CSV table of N, CA and C in Angstrom, one decimal:
chain,number,residue,atom,x,y,z
A,1326,UNK,N,13.2,18.0,-3.3
A,1326,UNK,CA,13.1,16.8,-2.5
A,1326,UNK,C,14.4,16.0,-2.5
A,1327,UNK,N,14.5,15.3,-1.4
A,1327,UNK,CA,15.8,14.5,-1.3
A,1327,UNK,C,15.5,13.0,-1.6
A,1328,UNK,N,16.6,12.3,-1.8
A,1328,UNK,CA,16.5,10.9,-2.0
A,1328,UNK,C,15.7,10.2,-0.9
A,1329,UNK,N,15.9,10.7,0.3
A,1329,UNK,CA,15.2,10.1,1.5
A,1329,UNK,C,13.7,10.3,1.3
A,1330,UNK,N,13.3,11.5,0.9
A,1330,UNK,CA,11.9,11.8,0.6
A,1330,UNK,C,11.3,10.9,-0.5
A,1331,UNK,N,12.1,10.7,-1.5
A,1331,UNK,CA,11.7,9.8,-2.6
A,1331,UNK,C,11.5,8.3,-2.0
A,1332,UNK,N,12.4,7.9,-1.2
A,1332,UNK,CA,12.2,6.5,-0.6
A,1332,UNK,C,11.0,6.4,0.2
A,1333,UNK,N,10.7,7.5,1.0
A,1333,UNK,CA,9.6,7.5,1.9
A,1333,UNK,C,8.3,7.5,1.1
A,1334,UNK,N,8.2,8.3,0.1
A,1334,UNK,CA,7.0,8.4,-0.8
A,1334,UNK,C,6.8,7.1,-1.5
A,1335,UNK,N,7.8,6.5,-2.0
A,1335,UNK,CA,7.6,5.2,-2.7
A,1335,UNK,C,7.2,4.1,-1.7
A,1336,UNK,N,7.6,4.2,-0.4
A,1336,UNK,CA,7.1,3.3,0.6
A,1336,UNK,C,5.6,3.5,0.8
A,1337,UNK,N,5.2,4.7,0.8
A,1337,UNK,CA,3.7,5.0,0.9
A,1337,UNK,C,3.0,4.4,-0.3
A,1338,UNK,N,3.6,4.5,-1.5
A,1338,UNK,CA,2.9,3.9,-2.7
A,1338,UNK,C,2.9,2.4,-2.6
A,1339,UNK,N,3.9,1.8,-2.0
A,1339,UNK,CA,3.9,0.4,-1.7
A,1339,UNK,C,2.8,0.0,-0.7
A,1340,UNK,N,2.6,0.8,0.3
A,1340,UNK,CA,1.5,0.5,1.2
A,1340,UNK,C,0.1,0.5,0.4
A,1341,UNK,N,0.0,1.4,-0.5
A,1341,UNK,CA,-1.2,1.5,-1.3
A,1341,UNK,C,-1.3,0.2,-2.2
A,1342,UNK,N,-0.2,-0.3,-2.7
A,1342,UNK,CA,-0.3,-1.5,-3.6
A,1342,UNK,C,-0.7,-2.7,-2.7
A,1343,UNK,N,-0.3,-2.7,-1.5
A,1343,UNK,CA,-0.7,-3.8,-0.6
A,1343,UNK,C,-2.2,-3.8,-0.3
A,1344,UNK,N,-2.8,-2.6,-0.3
A,1344,UNK,CA,-4.2,-2.5,-0.2
A,1344,UNK,C,-4.9,-3.1,-1.4
A,1345,UNK,N,-4.4,-2.8,-2.6
A,1345,UNK,CA,-4.9,-3.4,-3.8
A,1345,UNK,C,-4.8,-4.9,-3.7
A,1346,UNK,N,-3.7,-5.4,-3.3
A,1346,UNK,CA,-3.5,-6.9,-3.2
A,1346,UNK,C,-4.5,-7.5,-2.3
A,1347,UNK,N,-4.8,-6.9,-1.2
A,1347,UNK,CA,-5.7,-7.5,-0.2
A,1347,UNK,C,-7.2,-7.5,-0.8
A,1348,UNK,N,-7.5,-6.7,-1.8
A,1348,UNK,CA,-8.9,-6.8,-2.4
A,1348,UNK,C,-8.8,-7.5,-3.8
A,1349,UNK,N,-7.8,-8.2,-4.1
A,1349,UNK,CA,-7.6,-8.9,-5.3
A,1349,UNK,C,-7.5,-8.1,-6.6
A,1350,UNK,N,-6.9,-6.9,-6.4
A,1350,UNK,CA,-6.6,-6.0,-7.5
A,1350,UNK,C,-5.1,-6.2,-7.9
A,1351,UNK,N,-4.8,-5.9,-9.1
A,1351,UNK,CA,-3.3,-5.9,-9.4
A,1351,UNK,C,-2.7,-4.9,-8.5
A,1352,UNK,N,-1.7,-5.3,-7.7
A,1352,UNK,CA,-1.1,-4.5,-6.7
A,1352,UNK,C,-0.2,-3.4,-7.1
A,1353,UNK,N,-0.8,-2.3,-7.5
A,1353,UNK,CA,-0.1,-1.1,-7.9
A,1353,UNK,C,-0.6,0.1,-7.1
A,1354,UNK,N,0.3,0.8,-6.5
A,1354,UNK,CA,-0.1,2.0,-5.7
A,1354,UNK,C,0.6,3.2,-6.2
A,1355,UNK,N,0.0,4.4,-6.0
A,1355,UNK,CA,0.5,5.6,-6.5
A,1355,UNK,C,0.3,6.7,-5.4
A,1356,UNK,N,1.2,7.6,-5.4
A,1356,UNK,CA,1.2,8.8,-4.5
A,1356,UNK,C,1.6,10.0,-5.3
A,1357,UNK,N,0.9,11.1,-5.1
A,1357,UNK,CA,1.3,12.4,-5.7
A,1357,UNK,C,1.6,13.4,-4.6
A,1358,UNK,N,2.8,14.0,-4.7
A,1358,UNK,CA,3.1,15.1,-3.7
A,1358,UNK,C,3.4,16.4,-4.5
A,1359,UNK,N,3.1,17.5,-3.8
A,1359,UNK,CA,3.4,18.8,-4.4
A,1359,UNK,C,4.9,19.2,-4.2
A,1360,UNK,N,5.2,20.4,-4.6
A,1360,UNK,CA,6.6,20.9,-4.6
A,1360,UNK,C,7.1,21.0,-3.1
A,1361,UNK,N,6.2,21.0,-2.2
A,1361,UNK,CA,6.6,21.1,-0.7
A,1361,UNK,C,6.6,19.7,-0.1
A,1362,UNK,N,6.4,18.7,-0.9
A,1362,UNK,CA,6.4,17.3,-0.4
A,1362,UNK,C,5.1,17.0,0.4
A,1363,UNK,N,4.1,17.8,0.2
A,1363,UNK,CA,2.8,17.6,0.8
A,1363,UNK,C,2.0,16.6,0.0
A,1364,UNK,N,1.5,15.5,0.6
A,1364,UNK,CA,0.8,14.5,-0.1
A,1364,UNK,C,-0.6,15.0,-0.5
A,1365,UNK,N,-0.8,14.9,-1.8
A,1365,UNK,CA,-2.1,15.3,-2.4
A,1365,UNK,C,-3.0,14.2,-2.7
A,1366,UNK,N,-2.4,13.0,-2.9
A,1366,UNK,CA,-3.2,11.8,-3.2
A,1366,UNK,C,-2.5,10.5,-2.9
A,1367,UNK,N,-3.2,9.5,-2.5
A,1367,UNK,CA,-2.6,8.2,-2.3
A,1367,UNK,C,-3.7,7.2,-2.8
A,1368,UNK,N,-3.4,6.4,-3.8
A,1368,UNK,CA,-4.4,5.6,-4.4
A,1368,UNK,C,-3.8,4.2,-4.8
A,1369,UNK,N,-4.7,3.3,-5.2
A,1369,UNK,CA,-4.3,2.0,-5.7
A,1369,UNK,C,-5.3,1.6,-6.8
A,1370,UNK,N,-4.8,0.6,-7.6
A,1370,UNK,CA,-5.7,0.1,-8.7
A,1370,UNK,C,-7.1,-0.3,-8.2
A,1371,UNK,N,-8.1,0.1,-9.0
A,1371,UNK,CA,-9.5,-0.3,-8.7
A,1371,UNK,C,-10.2,-0.8,-10.0
A,1372,UNK,N,-9.5,-1.3,-11.0
A,1372,UNK,CA,-10.1,-1.7,-12.2
A,1372,UNK,C,-11.2,-2.8,-12.0
A,1373,UNK,N,-10.8,-3.8,-11.2
A,1373,UNK,CA,-11.7,-4.9,-11.0
A,1373,UNK,C,-12.9,-4.5,-10.1
A,1374,UNK,N,-12.7,-3.8,-9.1
A,1374,UNK,CA,-13.7,-3.5,-8.1
A,1374,UNK,C,-14.8,-2.5,-8.8
A,1375,UNK,N,-14.3,-1.6,-9.6
A,1375,UNK,CA,-15.2,-0.6,-10.2
A,1375,UNK,C,-15.6,-1.0,-11.6
A,1376,UNK,N,-15.0,-2.0,-12.2
A,1376,UNK,CA,-15.3,-2.4,-13.6
A,1376,UNK,C,-15.0,-1.2,-14.5
A,1377,UNK,N,-13.9,-0.6,-14.2
A,1377,UNK,CA,-13.5,0.6,-14.9
A,1377,UNK,C,-12.1,0.5,-15.6
A,1378,UNK,N,-12.1,0.5,-16.9
A,1378,UNK,CA,-10.7,0.3,-17.5
A,1378,UNK,C,-9.8,1.5,-17.2
A,1379,UNK,N,-10.3,2.6,-16.7
A,1379,UNK,CA,-9.5,3.7,-16.3
A,1379,UNK,C,-9.1,3.7,-14.9
A,1380,UNK,N,-9.4,2.6,-14.2
A,1380,UNK,CA,-9.2,2.5,-12.7
A,1380,UNK,C,-7.7,2.3,-12.3
A,1381,UNK,N,-6.8,2.7,-13.1
A,1381,UNK,CA,-5.4,2.6,-12.8
A,1381,UNK,C,-5.0,3.5,-11.6
A,1382,UNK,N,-4.1,3.1,-10.8
A,1382,UNK,CA,-3.7,3.9,-9.6
A,1382,UNK,C,-3.2,5.3,-10.0
A,1383,UNK,N,-2.5,5.4,-11.1
A,1383,UNK,CA,-2.0,6.7,-11.6
A,1383,UNK,C,-3.1,7.7,-12.0
A,1384,UNK,N,-4.1,7.2,-12.7
A,1384,UNK,CA,-5.2,8.0,-13.1
A,1384,UNK,C,-6.0,8.4,-11.9
A,1385,UNK,N,-6.3,7.5,-11.0
A,1385,UNK,CA,-7.0,7.9,-9.8
A,1385,UNK,C,-6.3,8.9,-9.0
A,1386,UNK,N,-5.0,8.8,-8.9
A,1386,UNK,CA,-4.2,9.7,-8.1
A,1386,UNK,C,-4.2,11.1,-8.8
A,1387,UNK,N,-4.1,11.1,-10.1
A,1387,UNK,CA,-4.1,12.4,-10.8
A,1387,UNK,C,-5.5,13.1,-10.6
A,1388,UNK,N,-6.5,12.3,-10.7
A,1388,UNK,CA,-7.9,12.9,-10.5
A,1388,UNK,C,-8.0,13.4,-9.0
A,1389,UNK,N,-7.6,12.7,-8.1
A,1389,UNK,CA,-7.7,13.1,-6.7
A,1389,UNK,C,-6.8,14.3,-6.4
A,1390,UNK,N,-5.6,14.3,-6.9
A,1390,UNK,CA,-4.7,15.5,-6.7
A,1390,UNK,C,-5.3,16.7,-7.3
A,1391,UNK,N,-5.8,16.6,-8.5
A,1391,UNK,CA,-6.4,17.8,-9.2
A,1391,UNK,C,-7.6,18.3,-8.3
A,1392,UNK,N,-8.4,17.4,-7.7
A,1392,UNK,CA,-9.5,17.9,-6.9
A,1392,UNK,C,-8.9,18.6,-5.6
A,1393,UNK,N,-7.9,18.1,-5.0
A,1393,UNK,CA,-7.3,18.8,-3.9
A,1393,UNK,C,-6.8,20.2,-4.2
A,1394,UNK,N,-6.1,20.2,-5.4
A,1394,UNK,CA,-5.6,21.5,-5.8
A,1394,UNK,C,-6.6,22.4,-6.5
A,1395,UNK,N,-7.8,21.9,-6.8
A,1395,UNK,CA,-8.8,22.6,-7.5
A,1395,UNK,C,-8.2,23.2,-8.8
A,1396,UNK,N,-7.4,22.3,-9.4
A,1396,UNK,CA,-6.7,22.7,-10.7
A,1396,UNK,C,-6.2,21.4,-11.4
A,1397,UNK,N,-6.5,21.3,-12.7
A,1397,UNK,CA,-6.1,20.1,-13.4
A,1397,UNK,C,-4.6,20.1,-13.7
A,1398,UNK,N,-4.0,21.3,-13.6
A,1398,UNK,CA,-2.5,21.4,-13.8
A,1398,UNK,C,-1.8,21.0,-12.5
A,1399,UNK,N,-1.0,19.9,-12.6
A,1399,UNK,CA,-0.3,19.5,-11.4
A,1399,UNK,C,1.2,19.8,-11.6
A,1400,UNK,N,1.4,21.0,-12.1
A,1400,UNK,CA,2.8,21.5,-12.2
A,1400,UNK,C,3.5,21.5,-10.9
A,1401,UNK,N,4.7,21.1,-10.9
A,1401,UNK,CA,5.5,21.1,-9.6
A,1401,UNK,C,5.3,19.8,-8.8
A,1402,UNK,N,4.4,18.9,-9.3
A,1402,UNK,CA,4.1,17.7,-8.5
A,1402,UNK,C,4.9,16.5,-9.0
A,1403,UNK,N,5.1,15.6,-8.1
A,1403,UNK,CA,5.8,14.3,-8.4
A,1403,UNK,C,4.8,13.2,-8.1
A,1404,UNK,N,4.8,12.3,-9.1
A,1404,UNK,CA,4.0,11.1,-9.0
A,1404,UNK,C,4.9,9.9,-8.8
A,1405,UNK,N,4.6,9.2,-7.7
A,1405,UNK,CA,5.3,7.9,-7.4
A,1405,UNK,C,4.4,6.8,-7.6
A,1406,UNK,N,4.9,5.8,-8.4
A,1406,UNK,CA,4.0,4.6,-8.6
A,1406,UNK,C,4.9,3.4,-8.6
A,1407,UNK,N,4.3,2.3,-8.1
A,1407,UNK,CA,5.1,1.1,-7.8
A,1407,UNK,C,5.5,0.3,-9.1
A,1408,UNK,N,4.8,0.6,-10.2
A,1408,UNK,CA,5.1,-0.1,-11.5
A,1408,UNK,C,5.2,0.9,-12.6
A,1409,UNK,N,6.0,0.6,-13.6
A,1409,UNK,CA,6.1,1.5,-14.7
A,1409,UNK,C,4.8,1.7,-15.4
A,1410,UNK,N,4.4,3.0,-15.6
A,1410,UNK,CA,3.1,3.3,-16.2
A,1410,UNK,C,2.9,2.7,-17.6
A,1411,UNK,N,1.6,2.4,-17.9
A,1411,UNK,CA,1.2,2.1,-19.2
A,1411,UNK,C,1.1,3.3,-20.1
A,1412,UNK,N,1.0,3.2,-21.4
A,1412,UNK,CA,0.9,4.4,-22.3
A,1412,UNK,C,-0.3,5.3,-21.9
A,1413,UNK,N,-1.4,4.8,-21.5
A,1413,UNK,CA,-2.5,5.6,-21.1
A,1413,UNK,C,-2.2,6.5,-19.9
A,1414,UNK,N,-1.5,5.9,-18.9
A,1414,UNK,CA,-1.2,6.7,-17.7
A,1414,UNK,C,-0.1,7.7,-18.0
A,1415,UNK,N,0.9,7.3,-18.8
A,1415,UNK,CA,1.9,8.2,-19.2
A,1415,UNK,C,1.4,9.4,-19.9
A,1416,UNK,N,0.4,9.2,-20.8
A,1416,UNK,CA,-0.2,10.3,-21.5
A,1416,UNK,C,-1.0,11.2,-20.6
A,1417,UNK,N,-1.7,10.6,-19.6
A,1417,UNK,CA,-2.4,11.4,-18.6
A,1417,UNK,C,-1.5,12.3,-17.8
A,1418,UNK,N,-0.3,11.8,-17.5
A,1418,UNK,CA,0.7,12.6,-16.8
A,1418,UNK,C,1.2,13.8,-17.7
A,1419,UNK,N,1.3,13.6,-19.0
A,1419,UNK,CA,1.6,14.8,-19.9
A,1419,UNK,C,0.4,15.8,-19.8
A,1420,UNK,N,-0.8,15.3,-19.9
A,1420,UNK,CA,-2.0,16.2,-19.8
A,1420,UNK,C,-2.1,16.9,-18.5
A,1421,UNK,N,-1.7,16.3,-17.4
A,1421,UNK,CA,-1.8,16.9,-16.0
A,1421,UNK,C,-0.6,17.8,-15.7
A,1422,UNK,N,0.4,17.8,-16.6
A,1422,UNK,CA,1.6,18.6,-16.4
A,1422,UNK,C,2.4,18.2,-15.2
A,1423,UNK,N,2.5,16.9,-14.9
A,1423,UNK,CA,3.3,16.4,-13.8
A,1423,UNK,C,4.7,16.8,-14.0
A,1424,UNK,N,5.4,17.2,-13.0
A,1424,UNK,CA,6.8,17.6,-13.1
A,1424,UNK,C,7.8,16.4,-13.1
A,1425,UNK,N,7.5,15.4,-12.3
A,1425,UNK,CA,8.4,14.3,-12.2
A,1425,UNK,C,7.6,13.0,-12.0
A,1426,UNK,N,8.0,11.9,-12.6
A,1426,UNK,CA,7.5,10.6,-12.4
A,1426,UNK,C,8.6,9.7,-11.8
A,1427,UNK,N,8.4,9.1,-10.7
A,1427,UNK,CA,9.3,8.1,-10.1
A,1427,UNK,C,8.5,6.8,-10.0
A,1428,UNK,N,9.1,5.7,-10.6
A,1428,UNK,CA,8.4,4.5,-10.5
A,1428,UNK,C,9.3,3.4,-10.0
A,1429,UNK,N,8.7,2.3,-9.5
A,1429,UNK,CA,9.5,1.2,-9.0
A,1429,UNK,C,9.9,0.1,-10.0
A,1430,UNK,N,9.0,-0.8,-10.2
A,1430,UNK,CA,9.3,-2.0,-11.1
A,1430,UNK,C,9.1,-1.6,-12.5
A,1431,UNK,N,10.0,-2.1,-13.3
A,1431,UNK,CA,9.9,-2.0,-14.8
A,1431,UNK,C,8.9,-3.0,-15.2
A,1432,UNK,N,8.1,-2.7,-16.3
A,1432,UNK,CA,7.1,-3.6,-16.9
A,1432,UNK,C,7.4,-3.8,-18.4
A,1433,UNK,N,8.3,-4.8,-18.7
A,1433,UNK,CA,8.6,-5.0,-20.1
A,1433,UNK,C,7.5,-5.4,-21.1
A,1434,UNK,N,6.4,-5.9,-20.5
A,1434,UNK,CA,5.2,-6.3,-21.3
A,1434,UNK,C,4.2,-5.2,-21.5
A,1435,UNK,N,4.1,-4.2,-20.6
A,1435,UNK,CA,3.0,-3.2,-20.7
A,1435,UNK,C,3.5,-1.8,-20.3
A,1436,UNK,N,4.7,-1.7,-19.9
A,1436,UNK,CA,5.1,-0.3,-19.5
A,1436,UNK,C,5.5,0.5,-20.7
A,1437,UNK,N,5.0,1.8,-20.7
A,1437,UNK,CA,5.1,2.7,-21.8
A,1437,UNK,C,6.6,2.9,-22.2
A,1438,UNK,N,7.5,3.1,-21.2
A,1438,UNK,CA,8.9,3.3,-21.5
A,1438,UNK,C,9.5,2.1,-22.1
A,1439,UNK,N,9.3,0.9,-21.4
A,1439,UNK,CA,9.8,-0.3,-21.9
A,1439,UNK,C,9.4,-0.6,-23.4
A,1440,UNK,N,8.2,-0.2,-23.7
A,1440,UNK,CA,7.7,-0.4,-25.1
A,1440,UNK,C,8.1,0.7,-26.0
A,1441,UNK,N,8.8,1.7,-25.5
A,1441,UNK,CA,9.3,2.7,-26.4
A,1441,UNK,C,8.5,4.0,-26.6
A,1442,UNK,N,7.4,4.1,-25.8
A,1442,UNK,CA,6.6,5.3,-25.8
A,1442,UNK,C,7.1,6.3,-24.9
A,1443,UNK,N,8.0,7.1,-25.4
A,1443,UNK,CA,8.7,8.1,-24.6
A,1443,UNK,C,7.9,9.5,-24.6
A,1444,UNK,N,6.7,9.4,-24.3
A,1444,UNK,CA,5.8,10.6,-24.4
A,1444,UNK,C,6.3,11.8,-23.5
A,1445,UNK,N,6.9,11.4,-22.4
A,1445,UNK,CA,7.4,12.4,-21.4
A,1445,UNK,C,8.5,13.3,-22.0
A,1446,UNK,N,9.1,12.9,-23.1
A,1446,UNK,CA,10.1,13.8,-23.6
A,1446,UNK,C,9.9,14.1,-25.1
A,1447,UNK,N,8.7,13.8,-25.6
A,1447,UNK,CA,8.4,14.1,-27.0
A,1447,UNK,C,8.3,15.6,-27.3
A,1448,UNK,N,9.2,16.1,-28.1
A,1448,UNK,CA,9.3,17.5,-28.4
A,1448,UNK,C,8.0,18.0,-29.1
A,1449,UNK,N,7.2,17.1,-29.7
A,1449,UNK,CA,6.0,17.6,-30.4
A,1449,UNK,C,4.8,17.9,-29.4
A,1450,UNK,N,4.9,17.4,-28.2
A,1450,UNK,CA,3.9,17.7,-27.2
A,1450,UNK,C,4.2,18.9,-26.4
A,1451,UNK,N,3.2,19.5,-25.7
A,1451,UNK,CA,3.4,20.7,-25.1
A,1451,UNK,C,3.9,20.6,-23.7
A,1452,UNK,N,4.3,19.4,-23.2
A,1452,UNK,CA,4.8,19.3,-21.9
A,1452,UNK,C,5.8,18.1,-21.8
A,1453,UNK,N,6.9,18.3,-21.1
A,1453,UNK,CA,7.9,17.3,-20.9
A,1453,UNK,C,8.1,17.2,-19.4
A,1454,UNK,N,8.6,16.0,-18.9
A,1454,UNK,CA,8.9,15.9,-17.5
A,1454,UNK,C,10.0,14.9,-17.3
A,1455,UNK,N,10.5,14.9,-16.0
A,1455,UNK,CA,11.6,14.0,-15.6
A,1455,UNK,C,11.0,12.7,-15.2
A,1456,UNK,N,11.8,11.6,-15.5
A,1456,UNK,CA,11.4,10.3,-15.2
A,1456,UNK,C,12.6,9.6,-14.5
A,1457,UNK,N,12.3,8.9,-13.4
A,1457,UNK,CA,13.3,8.0,-12.8
A,1457,UNK,C,12.6,6.7,-12.5
A,1458,UNK,N,13.2,5.6,-13.0
A,1458,UNK,CA,12.7,4.3,-12.8
A,1458,UNK,C,13.6,3.4,-11.9
A,1459,UNK,N,13.0,2.4,-11.3
A,1459,UNK,CA,13.7,1.4,-10.5
A,1459,UNK,C,13.9,1.7,-9.0
A,1460,UNK,N,13.2,2.7,-8.5
A,1460,UNK,CA,13.3,3.0,-7.1
A,1460,UNK,C,12.5,1.9,-6.3
A,1461,UNK,N,13.2,1.3,-5.4
A,1461,UNK,CA,12.6,0.2,-4.6
A,1461,UNK,C,12.1,-0.9,-5.6
A,1462,UNK,N,12.8,-1.1,-6.6
A,1462,UNK,CA,12.4,-2.0,-7.7
A,1462,UNK,C,12.1,-3.4,-7.1
A,1463,UNK,N,13.0,-3.9,-6.3
A,1463,UNK,CA,12.8,-5.3,-5.8
A,1463,UNK,C,11.5,-5.4,-5.0
A,1464,UNK,N,11.2,-4.5,-4.1
A,1464,UNK,CA,10.0,-4.5,-3.3
A,1464,UNK,C,8.8,-4.4,-4.1
A,1465,UNK,N,8.8,-3.5,-5.1
A,1465,UNK,CA,7.7,-3.3,-6.0
A,1465,UNK,C,7.4,-4.5,-6.8
A,1466,UNK,N,8.4,-5.1,-7.4
A,1466,UNK,CA,8.2,-6.3,-8.3
A,1466,UNK,C,7.9,-7.5,-7.5
A,1467,UNK,N,8.3,-7.6,-6.3
A,1467,UNK,CA,8.1,-8.8,-5.5
A,1467,UNK,C,6.5,-9.0,-5.3
A,1468,UNK,N,5.8,-8.0,-4.9
A,1468,UNK,CA,4.4,-8.1,-4.7
A,1468,UNK,C,3.7,-8.4,-6.0
A,1469,UNK,N,4.1,-7.8,-7.1
A,1469,UNK,CA,3.4,-8.0,-8.4
A,1469,UNK,C,3.7,-9.5,-8.8
A,1470,UNK,N,4.9,-10.0,-8.6
A,1470,UNK,CA,5.2,-11.4,-9.0
A,1470,UNK,C,4.4,-12.3,-8.2
A,1471,UNK,N,4.3,-12.1,-6.9
A,1471,UNK,CA,3.5,-12.9,-6.0
A,1471,UNK,C,2.0,-13.0,-6.4
A,1472,UNK,N,1.5,-11.8,-6.7
A,1472,UNK,CA,0.1,-11.7,-7.1
A,1472,UNK,C,-0.2,-12.6,-8.4
A,1473,UNK,N,0.7,-12.4,-9.4
A,1473,UNK,CA,0.4,-13.1,-10.7
A,1473,UNK,C,0.8,-14.6,-10.6
A,1474,UNK,N,1.7,-14.9,-9.7
A,1474,UNK,CA,2.0,-16.4,-9.4
A,1474,UNK,C,0.7,-17.0,-8.8
A,1475,UNK,N,0.1,-16.3,-7.9
A,1475,UNK,CA,-1.1,-16.9,-7.3
A,1475,UNK,C,-2.3,-16.9,-8.3
A,1476,UNK,N,-2.4,-16.0,-9.2
A,1476,UNK,CA,-3.4,-16.0,-10.2
A,1476,UNK,C,-3.2,-17.2,-11.1
A,1477,UNK,N,-2.0,-17.4,-11.6
A,1477,UNK,CA,-1.7,-18.5,-12.4
A,1477,UNK,C,-2.0,-19.9,-11.7
A,1478,UNK,N,-1.7,-20.0,-10.5
A,1478,UNK,CA,-1.9,-21.2,-9.7
A,1478,UNK,C,-3.5,-21.4,-9.6
A,1479,UNK,N,-4.2,-20.4,-9.4
A,1479,UNK,CA,-5.7,-20.5,-9.3
A,1479,UNK,C,-6.2,-20.9,-10.6
A,1480,UNK,N,-5.7,-20.3,-11.7
A,1480,UNK,CA,-6.2,-20.6,-13.1
A,1480,UNK,C,-5.9,-22.1,-13.4
A,1481,UNK,N,-4.7,-22.6,-13.1
A,1481,UNK,CA,-4.3,-24.0,-13.3
A,1481,UNK,C,-5.2,-24.9,-12.5
A,1482,UNK,N,-5.4,-24.5,-11.2
A,1482,UNK,CA,-6.2,-25.4,-10.3
A,1482,UNK,C,-7.6,-25.5,-10.9
A,1483,UNK,N,-8.2,-24.4,-11.3
A,1483,UNK,CA,-9.6,-24.4,-11.9
A,1483,UNK,C,-9.6,-25.2,-13.2
A,1484,UNK,N,-8.6,-25.1,-14.0
A,1484,UNK,CA,-8.5,-25.8,-15.3
A,1484,UNK,C,-8.5,-27.3,-15.0
A,1485,UNK,N,-7.8,-27.8,-14.0
A,1485,UNK,CA,-7.7,-29.2,-13.7
A,1485,UNK,C,-9.1,-29.8,-13.2
A,1486,UNK,N,-9.8,-28.9,-12.5
A,1486,UNK,CA,-11.1,-29.3,-12.0
A,1486,UNK,C,-12.1,-29.6,-13.1
A,1487,UNK,N,-12.0,-28.9,-14.2
A,1487,UNK,CA,-13.0,-29.1,-15.3
A,1487,UNK,C,-12.9,-30.4,-16.0
């Protein structure tokens, strides 16, 4: 795949994150493509809507792509996500045998890589993969920042009413 393909696929992930934002979910979107750049899954966070702690965009995308392929092994696939994955999602990528992870915004408070969980290159595990961070970082972080700014404002407004 080319850099142009990567930009396009991250744009699709951003569209998914906007869907999450519109339904008051943390605006994170994910896309999985196969080795021929065919889209296997496009998803967004659904933790709040489904009351599911596993409702992260990456987990939902992995599950959907596995169903499309009729195989839990997503070898050769690239996962695009608008925010650095948490440790749970990074571990799921190891289990799914993802070939490449490309993410947008870094997450110093909850991102697995920022916290030092380099599972994707741990020699003790049975699978390693490539990681690229910061693609369309500004666009990805802008929507997240806006979402949490609005949440803080709502919280402070409700706090003053009490």
